[in-house]
C-alpha positions as a printed Julia matrix, in Angstrom:
202×3 Matrix{Float64}:
 56.63  23.85  18.21
 54.66  21.49  16.95
 54.04  18.36  18.21
 55.53  15.56  17.41
 58.06  17.43  15.59
 58.51  16.3   12.33
 61.46  13.97  12.66
 60.66  11.91  15.86
 62.67   9.52  16.31
 62.51   6.01  18.99
 64.95   4.54  20.45
 65.34   1.75  22.92
 68.08   3.8   25.71
 69.18   6.52  28.02
 72.21   6.41  26.11
 70.34   6.98  22.65
 67.67   9.48  24.85
 70.92  11.1   25.6
 72.94  11.22  22.65
 70.02  13.3   20.25
 68.7   15.48  23.19
 72.46  16.57  22.93
 71.68  17.34  19.05
 68.55  19.58  20.17
 65.79  17.02  18.42
 62.76  18.06  19.64
 60.21  14.64  20.49
 62.21  11.78  21.29
 60.4    8.74  22.23
 61.86   5.84  24.01
 60.61   2.67  23.46
 62.43  -0.4   26.11
 60.44  -3.16  26.58
 59.21  -5.99  29.32
 60.02  -4.14  32.22
 58.55  -4.39  35.36
 56.53  -1.64  37.3
 59.72  -0.61  39.37
 61.66  -0.96  36.66
 60.04   0.91  34.52
 58.92   3.77  36.7
 63.09   4.37  37.27
 63.61   3.97  33.31
 61.28   7.06  32.96
 62.63   9.04  36.13
 65.84   8.5   34.62
 64.44  10.34  31.12
 62.76  12.98  32.61
 66.41  14.29  33.72
 67.73  13.75  31.27
 65.54  16.08  28.64
 65.11  18.65  31.68
 66.09  22.01  30.93
 66.29  21.05  27.9
 64.73  21.26  24.16
 63.53  17.79  23.89
 60.14  16.49  24.78
 60.2   12.72  26.35
 57.52  10.55  24.65
 56.92   7.1   26.75
 56.32   4.14  25.28
 54.01   2.26  26.7
 54.44   2.84  30.13
 51.33   5.17  31.12
 51.52   4.06  34.94
 54.83   5.34  34.85
 54.61   7.52  33.23
 51.85   9.75  35.84
 54.08   8.94  38.91
 56.63  10.44  37.25
 55.29  13.58  35.87
 56.28  12.48  32.46
 53.81  15.24  29.72
 53.81  12.86  26.97
 52.73   9.1   26.52
 52.58   6.3   23.24
 50.4    3.48  23.48
 50.23  -0.16  20.67
 46.92  -1.36  20.7
 47.8   -3.98  22.96
 48.83  -1.18  25.21
 45.9    0.39  24.32
 43.47  -2.07  25.52
 44.93  -2.58  29.06
 45.11   1.16  29.14
 42.74   3.39  31.5
 42.72   6.18  29.06
 40.82   8.47  30.79
 43.41   7.85  33.95
 45.64   9.78  31.14
 43.64  12.12  30.19
 43.14  13.13  33.67
 46.24  12.84  34.01
 47.4   16.0   31.42
 48.94  13.77  28.96
 49.22  13.61  25.43
 48.61  10.68  23.64
 49.68   9.26  20.22
 48.0    5.67  19.18
 50.09   3.51  16.7
 47.67   1.78  13.73
 47.82  -0.93  11.3
 44.66  -1.04   9.49
 40.69   0.36   9.63
 39.54  -1.71  12.8
 43.03  -0.51  14.74
 42.31   3.58  13.36
 38.08   3.95  14.49
 39.99   2.04  18.04
 42.33   4.75  18.18
 39.79   7.37  16.91
 37.22   6.69  20.44
 40.42   7.18  22.28
 40.77  11.11  21.65
 44.5   10.92  20.7
 46.26  13.82  20.24
 48.51  12.37  16.7
 48.21   8.8   15.28
 50.48   6.77  13.94
 50.34   4.54  10.47
 52.35   2.05  10.09
 54.74   0.25   8.83
 55.07   2.18   5.29
 57.78  -0.07   4.07
 59.09  -3.39   5.38
 61.11  -2.9    8.67
 62.97  -5.66   9.75
 63.32  -4.13  13.45
 60.27  -6.23  14.89
 58.35  -8.7   13.38
 55.09  -7.08  11.7
 51.65  -8.88  11.46
 50.82  -6.69   9.19
 52.42  -5.99   5.68
 53.78  -2.96   4.08
 51.57   0.35   3.84
 53.16   2.07   1.14
 53.25   6.21   0.56
 49.58   5.64  -1.01
 48.03   4.44   2.39
 49.43   8.41   4.06
 47.63  10.38   1.77
 43.68   8.61   2.48
 44.66   8.1    6.61
 45.65  11.94   6.77
 42.21  12.22   5.01
 40.58  10.22   7.76
 41.73  11.4   10.65
 41.73  15.43   9.35
 43.3   17.82  12.46
 45.01  14.98  14.35
 48.36  15.29  13.19
 49.73  11.84  11.29
 53.17   9.8   12.34
 54.62   7.68   9.92
 56.67   4.76  10.58
 58.4    2.44   9.41
 60.97   1.71   7.68
 61.61   4.96   6.26
 65.13   6.7    5.33
 66.07  10.58   5.24
 66.15  10.25   1.24
 61.5    9.01   1.51
 60.72  12.07   3.94
 59.84  14.62   1.43
 57.8   12.25  -0.89
 56.3   11.21   2.84
 55.57  14.93   3.77
 54.29  15.2    0.51
 52.03  12.67   1.2
 50.14  14.55   4.22
 52.01  13.26   7.26
 52.97  15.53   9.84
 56.27  13.47  11.29
 58.05  11.0   10.72
 59.13   8.26  13.35
 62.37   7.05  12.48
 64.23   4.14  14.03
 66.56   2.75  12.08
 67.6    5.23  10.37
 69.58   6.75  13.11
 70.39   4.01  15.24
 72.12   2.03  12.5
 73.64   4.59  10.19
 77.35   4.29  10.7
 77.17   8.31  11.7
 74.08   8.53  13.48
 75.16  12.35  14.88
 75.2   13.21  11.42
 72.02  11.49  10.05
 69.87  12.72  12.91
 71.51  16.28  12.15
 70.58  15.85   8.55
 66.88  15.4    9.67
 67.26  18.08  11.33
 68.43  20.52   8.63
 65.09  18.85   6.38
 63.35  20.12   9.08
 64.66  23.94   9.29
 63.91  23.88   5.74
 60.0   23.31   5.96
 60.22  25.32   8.56
């Protein structure tokens, strides 16, 4: 199975993680902000219990120290997190490393860290968090894919299921999804539709 999966939801609570794991989602990123060391370790430990014995791979956003201590296998860092992280320790612990990028300088920084995948965003306008960067648009995906070569490319930011085929065709290996699932009137049905799209492409 590829890593990350083509459908890559990003959630902020254990309840969402539990829900998506129950649906058989292959890769889920847990992104909870502003936790201290104790709280982040508890969160990661609880999250690992949820995915234990399931096909779901847990990706820990930001809290790389907690991920190492708790025995997680996958971590994702934004650029600010990356600047403060010990990349050598992350690699030494055997964790896969995913990195966010938004412009050329960030891409160079990310590639130097030898990541397991690179995320490009925001592809479209997103209301979920204030972004310093304008929407990248679909053409940027093809350009970024040429530059990252064999490293998997994850597209993120305002993407809906209806745009997925075009985004995959542009060169994305995976699509990270937030609001299209968590703010959907029927999140379970939406997640299943994403999974069906993936199954058709497999």
